[in-house]
mmCIF file with all atom_site columns, C-alpha atoms in Angstrom:
data_model
loop_
_atom_site.group_PDB
_atom_site.id
_atom_site.type_symbol
_atom_site.label_atom_id
_atom_site.label_alt_id
_atom_site.label_comp_id
_atom_site.label_asym_id
_atom_site.label_entity_id
_atom_site.label_seq_id
_atom_site.pdbx_PDB_ins_code
_atom_site.Cartn_x
_atom_site.Cartn_y
_atom_site.Cartn_z
_atom_site.occupancy
_atom_site.B_iso_or_equiv
_atom_site.pdbx_formal_charge
_atom_site.auth_seq_id
_atom_site.auth_comp_id
_atom_site.auth_asym_id
_atom_site.auth_atom_id
_atom_site.pdbx_PDB_model_num
ATOM 1   C CA . MET A 1 1   ? 54.943  -40.022 165.355 1.00 0.00 ? 338 MET A CA 1
ATOM 2   C CA . LYS A 1 2   ? 53.016  -42.449 163.218 1.00 0.00 ? 339 LYS A CA 1
ATOM 3   C CA . PRO A 1 3   ? 54.535  -45.642 161.829 1.00 0.00 ? 340 PRO A CA 1
ATOM 4   C CA . ASP A 1 4   ? 54.381  -44.255 158.288 1.00 0.00 ? 341 ASP A CA 1
ATOM 5   C CA . ASP A 1 5   ? 56.337  -41.188 159.389 1.00 0.00 ? 342 ASP A CA 1
ATOM 6   C CA . ALA A 1 6   ? 58.984  -43.389 161.029 1.00 0.00 ? 343 ALA A CA 1
ATOM 7   C CA . LEU A 1 7   ? 59.311  -45.531 157.885 1.00 0.00 ? 344 LEU A CA 1
ATOM 8   C CA . ALA A 1 8   ? 59.630  -42.431 155.725 1.00 0.00 ? 345 ALA A CA 1
ATOM 9   C CA . ALA A 1 9   ? 62.340  -41.083 158.036 1.00 0.00 ? 346 ALA A CA 1
ATOM 10  C CA . LEU A 1 10  ? 64.214  -44.420 157.875 1.00 0.00 ? 347 LEU A CA 1
ATOM 11  C CA . ASP A 1 11  ? 63.969  -44.429 154.088 1.00 0.00 ? 348 ASP A CA 1
ATOM 12  C CA . ASP A 1 12  ? 65.377  -40.895 154.021 1.00 0.00 ? 349 ASP A CA 1
ATOM 13  C CA . ILE A 1 13  ? 68.263  -41.944 156.285 1.00 0.00 ? 350 ILE A CA 1
ATOM 14  C CA . ARG A 1 14  ? 69.046  -44.886 154.009 1.00 0.00 ? 351 ARG A CA 1
ATOM 15  C CA . LYS A 1 15  ? 68.918  -42.622 150.960 1.00 0.00 ? 352 LYS A CA 1
ATOM 16  C CA . ARG A 1 16  ? 71.360  -40.159 152.572 1.00 0.00 ? 353 ARG A CA 1
ATOM 17  C CA . GLN A 1 17  ? 73.678  -43.035 153.537 1.00 0.00 ? 354 GLN A CA 1
ATOM 18  C CA . GLU A 1 18  ? 73.704  -44.235 149.930 1.00 0.00 ? 355 GLU A CA 1
ATOM 19  C CA . GLN A 1 19  ? 74.399  -40.697 148.687 1.00 0.00 ? 356 GLN A CA 1
ATOM 20  C CA . SER A 1 20  ? 77.287  -40.240 151.111 1.00 0.00 ? 357 SER A CA 1
ATOM 21  C CA . GLY A 1 21  ? 78.716  -43.668 150.268 1.00 0.00 ? 358 GLY A CA 1
ATOM 22  C CA . MET A 1 22  ? 78.557  -42.953 146.545 1.00 0.00 ? 359 MET A CA 1
ATOM 23  C CA . ALA A 1 23  ? 80.130  -39.501 147.023 1.00 0.00 ? 360 ALA A CA 1
ATOM 24  C CA . GLU A 1 24  ? 82.961  -41.060 149.018 1.00 0.00 ? 361 GLU A CA 1
ATOM 25  C CA . LEU A 1 25  ? 83.572  -43.646 146.294 1.00 0.00 ? 362 LEU A CA 1
ATOM 26  C CA . GLU A 1 26  ? 83.449  -41.081 143.484 1.00 0.00 ? 363 GLU A CA 1
ATOM 27  C CA . TYR A 1 27  ? 85.989  -38.898 145.278 1.00 0.00 ? 364 TYR A CA 1
ATOM 28  C CA . GLY A 1 28  ? 88.293  -41.572 146.687 1.00 0.00 ? 365 GLY A CA 1
ATOM 29  C CA . LEU A 1 29  ? 88.422  -43.666 143.534 1.00 0.00 ? 366 LEU A CA 1
ATOM 30  C CA . SER A 1 30  ? 88.490  -40.774 141.092 1.00 0.00 ? 367 SER A CA 1
ATOM 31  C CA . ARG A 1 31  ? 90.850  -40.917 138.134 1.00 0.00 ? 368 ARG A CA 1
ATOM 32  C CA . PHE A 1 32  ? 93.066  -38.232 139.627 1.00 0.00 ? 369 PHE A CA 1
ATOM 33  C CA . TYR A 1 33  ? 93.724  -40.149 142.843 1.00 0.00 ? 370 TYR A CA 1
ATOM 34  C CA . LEU A 1 34  ? 94.075  -43.480 141.056 1.00 0.00 ? 371 LEU A CA 1
ATOM 35  C CA . LEU A 1 35  ? 96.615  -42.086 138.585 1.00 0.00 ? 372 LEU A CA 1
ATOM 36  C CA . LEU A 1 36  ? 98.532  -40.261 141.298 1.00 0.00 ? 373 LEU A CA 1
ATOM 37  C CA . ALA A 1 37  ? 98.666  -43.422 143.407 1.00 0.00 ? 374 ALA A CA 1
ATOM 38  C CA . ALA A 1 38  ? 99.783  -45.416 140.355 1.00 0.00 ? 375 ALA A CA 1
ATOM 39  C CA . VAL A 1 39  ? 102.617 -42.965 139.623 1.00 0.00 ? 376 VAL A CA 1
ATOM 40  C CA . LEU A 1 40  ? 103.745 -43.022 143.257 1.00 0.00 ? 377 LEU A CA 1
ATOM 41  C CA . LEU A 1 41  ? 103.629 -46.819 143.388 1.00 0.00 ? 378 LEU A CA 1
ATOM 42  C CA . PHE A 1 42  ? 105.537 -47.115 140.117 1.00 0.00 ? 379 PHE A CA 1
ATOM 43  C CA . ALA A 1 43  ? 108.208 -44.639 141.259 1.00 0.00 ? 380 ALA A CA 1
ATOM 44  C CA . ALA A 1 44  ? 108.678 -46.559 144.497 1.00 0.00 ? 381 ALA A CA 1
ATOM 45  C CA . PHE A 1 45  ? 108.975 -49.896 142.680 1.00 0.00 ? 382 PHE A CA 1
ATOM 46  C CA . ALA A 1 46  ? 111.236 -48.586 139.907 1.00 0.00 ? 383 ALA A CA 1
ATOM 47  C CA . SER A 1 47  ? 113.586 -46.918 142.405 1.00 0.00 ? 384 SER A CA 1
ATOM 48  C CA . TYR A 1 48  ? 114.948 -50.334 143.365 1.00 0.00 ? 385 TYR A CA 1
ATOM 49  C CA . ASP A 1 49  ? 116.879 -50.429 140.067 1.00 0.00 ? 386 ASP A CA 1
ATOM 50  C CA . LEU A 1 50  ? 118.614 -47.086 140.614 1.00 0.00 ? 387 LEU A CA 1
ATOM 51  C CA . PRO A 1 51  ? 122.137 -46.923 142.064 1.00 0.00 ? 388 PRO A CA 1
ATOM 52  C CA . ASN A 1 52  ? 122.387 -46.651 145.828 1.00 0.00 ? 389 ASN A CA 1
ATOM 53  C CA . PRO A 1 53  ? 122.148 -42.921 146.611 1.00 0.00 ? 390 PRO A CA 1
ATOM 54  C CA . TRP A 1 54  ? 119.453 -42.288 143.999 1.00 0.00 ? 391 TRP A CA 1
ATOM 55  C CA . GLY A 1 55  ? 117.069 -45.051 145.029 1.00 0.00 ? 392 GLY A CA 1
ATOM 56  C CA . GLY A 1 56  ? 116.389 -43.380 148.374 1.00 0.00 ? 393 GLY A CA 1
ATOM 57  C CA . ALA A 1 57  ? 116.375 -39.940 146.791 1.00 0.00 ? 394 ALA A CA 1
ATOM 58  C CA . VAL A 1 58  ? 113.447 -40.947 144.590 1.00 0.00 ? 395 VAL A CA 1
ATOM 59  C CA . LEU A 1 59  ? 111.477 -42.156 147.592 1.00 0.00 ? 396 LEU A CA 1
ATOM 60  C CA . PHE A 1 60  ? 111.676 -38.840 149.461 1.00 0.00 ? 397 PHE A CA 1
ATOM 61  C CA . PRO A 1 61  ? 109.582 -36.836 146.935 1.00 0.00 ? 398 PRO A CA 1
ATOM 62  C CA . GLY A 1 62  ? 107.225 -39.811 146.779 1.00 0.00 ? 399 GLY A CA 1
ATOM 63  C CA . VAL A 1 63  ? 106.654 -39.689 150.526 1.00 0.00 ? 400 VAL A CA 1
ATOM 64  C CA . VAL A 1 64  ? 106.066 -35.926 150.340 1.00 0.00 ? 401 VAL A CA 1
ATOM 65  C CA . LEU A 1 65  ? 103.563 -36.385 147.496 1.00 0.00 ? 402 LEU A CA 1
ATOM 66  C CA . LEU A 1 66  ? 101.853 -39.185 149.411 1.00 0.00 ? 403 LEU A CA 1
ATOM 67  C CA . ALA A 1 67  ? 101.510 -36.932 152.463 1.00 0.00 ? 404 ALA A CA 1
ATOM 68  C CA . LEU A 1 68  ? 100.096 -34.117 150.309 1.00 0.00 ? 405 LEU A CA 1
ATOM 69  C CA . MET A 1 69  ? 97.703  -36.544 148.649 1.00 0.00 ? 406 MET A CA 1
ATOM 70  C CA . ALA A 1 70  ? 96.477  -37.798 152.030 1.00 0.00 ? 407 ALA A CA 1
ATOM 71  C CA . PHE A 1 71  ? 96.145  -34.227 153.328 1.00 0.00 ? 408 PHE A CA 1
ATOM 72  C CA . THR A 1 72  ? 94.094  -33.056 150.350 1.00 0.00 ? 409 THR A CA 1
ATOM 73  C CA . TYR A 1 73  ? 92.061  -36.260 150.385 1.00 0.00 ? 410 TYR A CA 1
ATOM 74  C CA . VAL A 1 74  ? 91.086  -35.761 154.002 1.00 0.00 ? 411 VAL A CA 1
ATOM 75  C CA . PHE A 1 75  ? 90.392  -32.035 153.915 1.00 0.00 ? 412 PHE A CA 1
ATOM 76  C CA . ARG A 1 76  ? 88.809  -31.688 150.472 1.00 0.00 ? 413 ARG A CA 1
ATOM 77  C CA . ALA A 1 77  ? 86.592  -34.761 150.597 1.00 0.00 ? 414 ALA A CA 1
ATOM 78  C CA . PRO A 1 78  ? 82.878  -33.975 150.307 1.00 0.00 ? 415 PRO A CA 1
ATOM 79  C CA . VAL A 1 79  ? 82.122  -36.761 152.789 1.00 0.00 ? 416 VAL A CA 1
ATOM 80  C CA . ARG A 1 80  ? 84.394  -37.886 155.587 1.00 0.00 ? 417 ARG A CA 1
ATOM 81  C CA . GLY A 1 81  ? 83.591  -41.424 156.549 1.00 0.00 ? 418 GLY A CA 1
ATOM 82  C CA . ARG A 1 82  ? 85.738  -43.485 158.850 1.00 0.00 ? 419 ARG A CA 1
ATOM 83  C CA . PRO A 1 83  ? 86.812  -46.780 157.370 1.00 0.00 ? 420 PRO A CA 1
ATOM 84  C CA . GLY A 1 84  ? 85.642  -49.767 159.334 1.00 0.00 ? 421 GLY A CA 1
ATOM 85  C CA . THR A 1 85  ? 87.645  -52.785 160.400 1.00 0.00 ? 422 THR A CA 1
ATOM 86  C CA . ALA A 1 86  ? 86.725  -54.681 157.248 1.00 0.00 ? 423 ALA A CA 1
ATOM 87  C CA . ALA A 1 87  ? 87.910  -51.817 155.035 1.00 0.00 ? 424 ALA A CA 1
ATOM 88  C CA . TRP A 1 88  ? 91.250  -51.684 156.865 1.00 0.00 ? 425 TRP A CA 1
ATOM 89  C CA . LEU A 1 89  ? 91.627  -55.438 156.565 1.00 0.00 ? 426 LEU A CA 1
ATOM 90  C CA . VAL A 1 90  ? 90.906  -55.351 152.825 1.00 0.00 ? 427 VAL A CA 1
ATOM 91  C CA . ALA A 1 91  ? 93.399  -52.490 152.363 1.00 0.00 ? 428 ALA A CA 1
ATOM 92  C CA . VAL A 1 92  ? 96.144  -54.332 154.247 1.00 0.00 ? 429 VAL A CA 1
ATOM 93  C CA . VAL A 1 93  ? 95.528  -57.585 152.368 1.00 0.00 ? 430 VAL A CA 1
ATOM 94  C CA . CYS A 1 94  ? 95.502  -55.791 148.995 1.00 0.00 ? 431 CYS A CA 1
ATOM 95  C CA . GLY A 1 95  ? 98.724  -53.983 149.890 1.00 0.00 ? 432 GLY A CA 1
ATOM 96  C CA . LEU A 1 96  ? 100.411 -57.241 150.868 1.00 0.00 ? 433 LEU A CA 1
ATOM 97  C CA . VAL A 1 97  ? 99.245  -58.907 147.652 1.00 0.00 ? 434 VAL A CA 1
ATOM 98  C CA . VAL A 1 98  ? 100.573 -56.018 145.530 1.00 0.00 ? 435 VAL A CA 1
ATOM 99  C CA . VAL A 1 99  ? 103.957 -56.006 147.279 1.00 0.00 ? 436 VAL A CA 1
ATOM 100 C CA . GLY A 1 100 ? 104.165 -59.807 147.148 1.00 0.00 ? 437 GLY A CA 1
ATOM 101 C CA . ALA A 1 101 ? 103.348 -59.840 143.437 1.00 0.00 ? 438 ALA A CA 1
ATOM 102 C CA . PHE A 1 102 ? 105.967 -57.153 142.819 1.00 0.00 ? 439 PHE A CA 1
ATOM 103 C CA . ARG A 1 103 ? 108.664 -58.991 144.765 1.00 0.00 ? 440 ARG A CA 1
ATOM 104 C CA . GLY A 1 104 ? 107.849 -62.303 143.047 1.00 0.00 ? 441 GLY A CA 1
ATOM 105 C CA . LEU A 1 105 ? 107.839 -60.796 139.570 1.00 0.00 ? 442 LEU A CA 1
ATOM 106 C CA . ALA A 1 106 ? 111.035 -58.851 140.223 1.00 0.00 ? 443 ALA A CA 1
ATOM 107 C CA . ALA A 1 107 ? 112.756 -62.022 141.427 1.00 0.00 ? 444 ALA A CA 1
ATOM 108 C CA . ALA A 1 108 ? 111.539 -63.950 138.382 1.00 0.00 ? 445 ALA A CA 1
ATOM 109 C CA . PHE A 1 109 ? 112.628 -61.206 135.979 1.00 0.00 ? 446 PHE A CA 1
ATOM 110 C CA . GLY A 1 110 ? 115.987 -60.923 137.761 1.00 0.00 ? 447 GLY A CA 1
ATOM 111 C CA . ALA A 1 111 ? 116.526 -64.672 137.488 1.00 0.00 ? 448 ALA A CA 1
ATOM 112 C CA . GLY A 1 112 ? 115.600 -64.456 133.819 1.00 0.00 ? 449 GLY A CA 1
ATOM 113 C CA . GLY A 1 113 ? 118.336 -61.924 133.182 1.00 0.00 ? 450 GLY A CA 1
ATOM 114 C CA . VAL A 1 114 ? 116.178 -58.817 132.591 1.00 0.00 ? 451 VAL A CA 1
ATOM 115 C CA . PRO A 1 115 ? 118.453 -55.752 133.029 1.00 0.00 ? 452 PRO A CA 1
ATOM 116 C CA . VAL A 1 116 ? 115.882 -53.707 135.025 1.00 0.00 ? 453 VAL A CA 1
ATOM 117 C CA . PRO A 1 117 ? 113.683 -56.300 136.753 1.00 0.00 ? 454 PRO A CA 1
ATOM 118 C CA . HIS A 1 118 ? 112.066 -53.941 139.268 1.00 0.00 ? 455 HIS A CA 1
ATOM 119 C CA . LEU A 1 119 ? 111.056 -51.457 136.584 1.00 0.00 ? 456 LEU A CA 1
ATOM 120 C CA . ILE A 1 120 ? 109.373 -54.140 134.486 1.00 0.00 ? 457 ILE A CA 1
ATOM 121 C CA . ALA A 1 121 ? 107.739 -55.717 137.539 1.00 0.00 ? 458 ALA A CA 1
ATOM 122 C CA . GLY A 1 122 ? 106.506 -52.263 138.594 1.00 0.00 ? 459 GLY A CA 1
ATOM 123 C CA . VAL A 1 123 ? 104.936 -51.679 135.183 1.00 0.00 ? 460 VAL A CA 1
ATOM 124 C CA . VAL A 1 124 ? 103.183 -55.060 135.307 1.00 0.00 ? 461 VAL A CA 1
ATOM 125 C CA . VAL A 1 125 ? 101.884 -54.663 138.873 1.00 0.00 ? 462 VAL A CA 1
ATOM 126 C CA . VAL A 1 126 ? 100.763 -51.041 138.484 1.00 0.00 ? 463 VAL A CA 1
ATOM 127 C CA . GLY A 1 127 ? 99.110  -51.883 135.149 1.00 0.00 ? 464 GLY A CA 1
ATOM 128 C CA . ALA A 1 128 ? 97.265  -54.778 136.772 1.00 0.00 ? 465 ALA A CA 1
ATOM 129 C CA . CYS A 1 129 ? 96.134  -52.511 139.612 1.00 0.00 ? 466 CYS A CA 1
ATOM 130 C CA . LEU A 1 130 ? 94.809  -49.946 137.133 1.00 0.00 ? 467 LEU A CA 1
ATOM 131 C CA . LEU A 1 131 ? 92.921  -52.705 135.294 1.00 0.00 ? 468 LEU A CA 1
ATOM 132 C CA . VAL A 1 132 ? 91.393  -54.014 138.536 1.00 0.00 ? 469 VAL A CA 1
ATOM 133 C CA . ALA A 1 133 ? 90.356  -50.574 139.846 1.00 0.00 ? 470 ALA A CA 1
ATOM 134 C CA . PRO A 1 134 ? 87.209  -49.980 137.705 1.00 0.00 ? 471 PRO A CA 1
ATOM 135 C CA . PRO A 1 135 ? 85.625  -53.392 138.471 1.00 0.00 ? 472 PRO A CA 1
ATOM 136 C CA . ALA A 1 136 ? 86.497  -52.922 142.152 1.00 0.00 ? 473 ALA A CA 1
ATOM 137 C CA . ARG A 1 137 ? 84.793  -49.530 142.118 1.00 0.00 ? 474 ARG A CA 1
ATOM 138 C CA . ARG A 1 138 ? 81.689  -50.990 140.463 1.00 0.00 ? 475 ARG A CA 1
ATOM 139 C CA . ALA A 1 139 ? 81.594  -53.760 143.078 1.00 0.00 ? 476 ALA A CA 1
ATOM 140 C CA . ALA A 1 140 ? 81.887  -51.204 145.883 1.00 0.00 ? 477 ALA A CA 1
ATOM 141 C CA . GLU A 1 141 ? 79.099  -49.108 144.348 1.00 0.00 ? 478 GLU A CA 1
ATOM 142 C CA . ALA A 1 142 ? 76.896  -52.194 144.119 1.00 0.00 ? 479 ALA A CA 1
ATOM 143 C CA . ARG A 1 143 ? 77.643  -52.957 147.773 1.00 0.00 ? 480 ARG A CA 1
ATOM 144 C CA . VAL A 1 144 ? 76.586  -49.417 148.749 1.00 0.00 ? 481 VAL A CA 1
ATOM 145 C CA . ARG A 1 145 ? 73.357  -49.765 146.771 1.00 0.00 ? 482 ARG A CA 1
ATOM 146 C CA . ARG A 1 146 ? 72.682  -53.211 148.233 1.00 0.00 ? 483 ARG A CA 1
ATOM 147 C CA . ARG A 1 147 ? 73.115  -51.811 151.727 1.00 0.00 ? 484 ARG A CA 1
ATOM 148 C CA . ARG A 1 148 ? 70.381  -49.275 150.990 1.00 0.00 ? 485 ARG A CA 1
ATOM 149 C CA . SER A 1 149 ? 68.006  -51.876 149.659 1.00 0.00 ? 486 SER A CA 1
ATOM 150 C CA . GLY A 1 150 ? 68.382  -53.932 152.818 1.00 0.00 ? 487 GLY A CA 1
ATOM 151 C CA . GLY A 1 151 ? 70.428  -56.860 151.619 1.00 0.00 ? 488 GLY A CA 1
ATOM 152 C CA . ALA A 1 152 ? 71.263  -59.047 148.687 1.00 0.00 ? 489 ALA A CA 1
ATOM 153 C CA . ASP A 1 153 ? 67.680  -60.092 148.103 1.00 0.00 ? 490 ASP A CA 1
ATOM 154 C CA . GLY A 1 154 ? 66.631  -56.543 147.193 1.00 0.00 ? 491 GLY A CA 1
ATOM 155 C CA . GLN A 1 155 ? 63.883  -56.266 149.811 1.00 0.00 ? 492 GLN A CA 1
ATOM 156 C CA . ARG A 1 156 ? 63.784  -53.247 152.045 1.00 0.00 ? 493 ARG A CA 1
ATOM 157 C CA . LEU A 1 157 ? 64.103  -53.667 155.780 1.00 0.00 ? 494 LEU A CA 1
ATOM 158 C CA . ARG A 1 158 ? 60.992  -52.509 157.546 1.00 0.00 ? 495 ARG A CA 1
#
């Protein structure tokens, strides 16, 4: 194998990695999954305001839908990539921030005398998440493209 052949093979590998990364982003952050996740998150947050037997009753269908969403996500995905440690860490931190923001807003609305504080806090948090999702997707796509180009400086690794 000549050096030019090896470089061409490496370029092809990088191109396929970019394609698989973009396909994973397009599928995982599609409008369908984002809206379904938003509805599930809102239902979970709003269920706090329901009387005692109904609050838990709302969560059961949510858990079933979440399991179905995860099942279809895993088995219908065009690309199955394993998330790395950094991706898990980002997901956990984002989840904690969302729950913390919800709890803080619900407490503030409850102290302010709002009749359904968890519902209003859920609307605010889920709306903020839906506003943050497109820029986060664009940033992730840029990161995938930057990985292909070999770094932030735009020069290819050779």
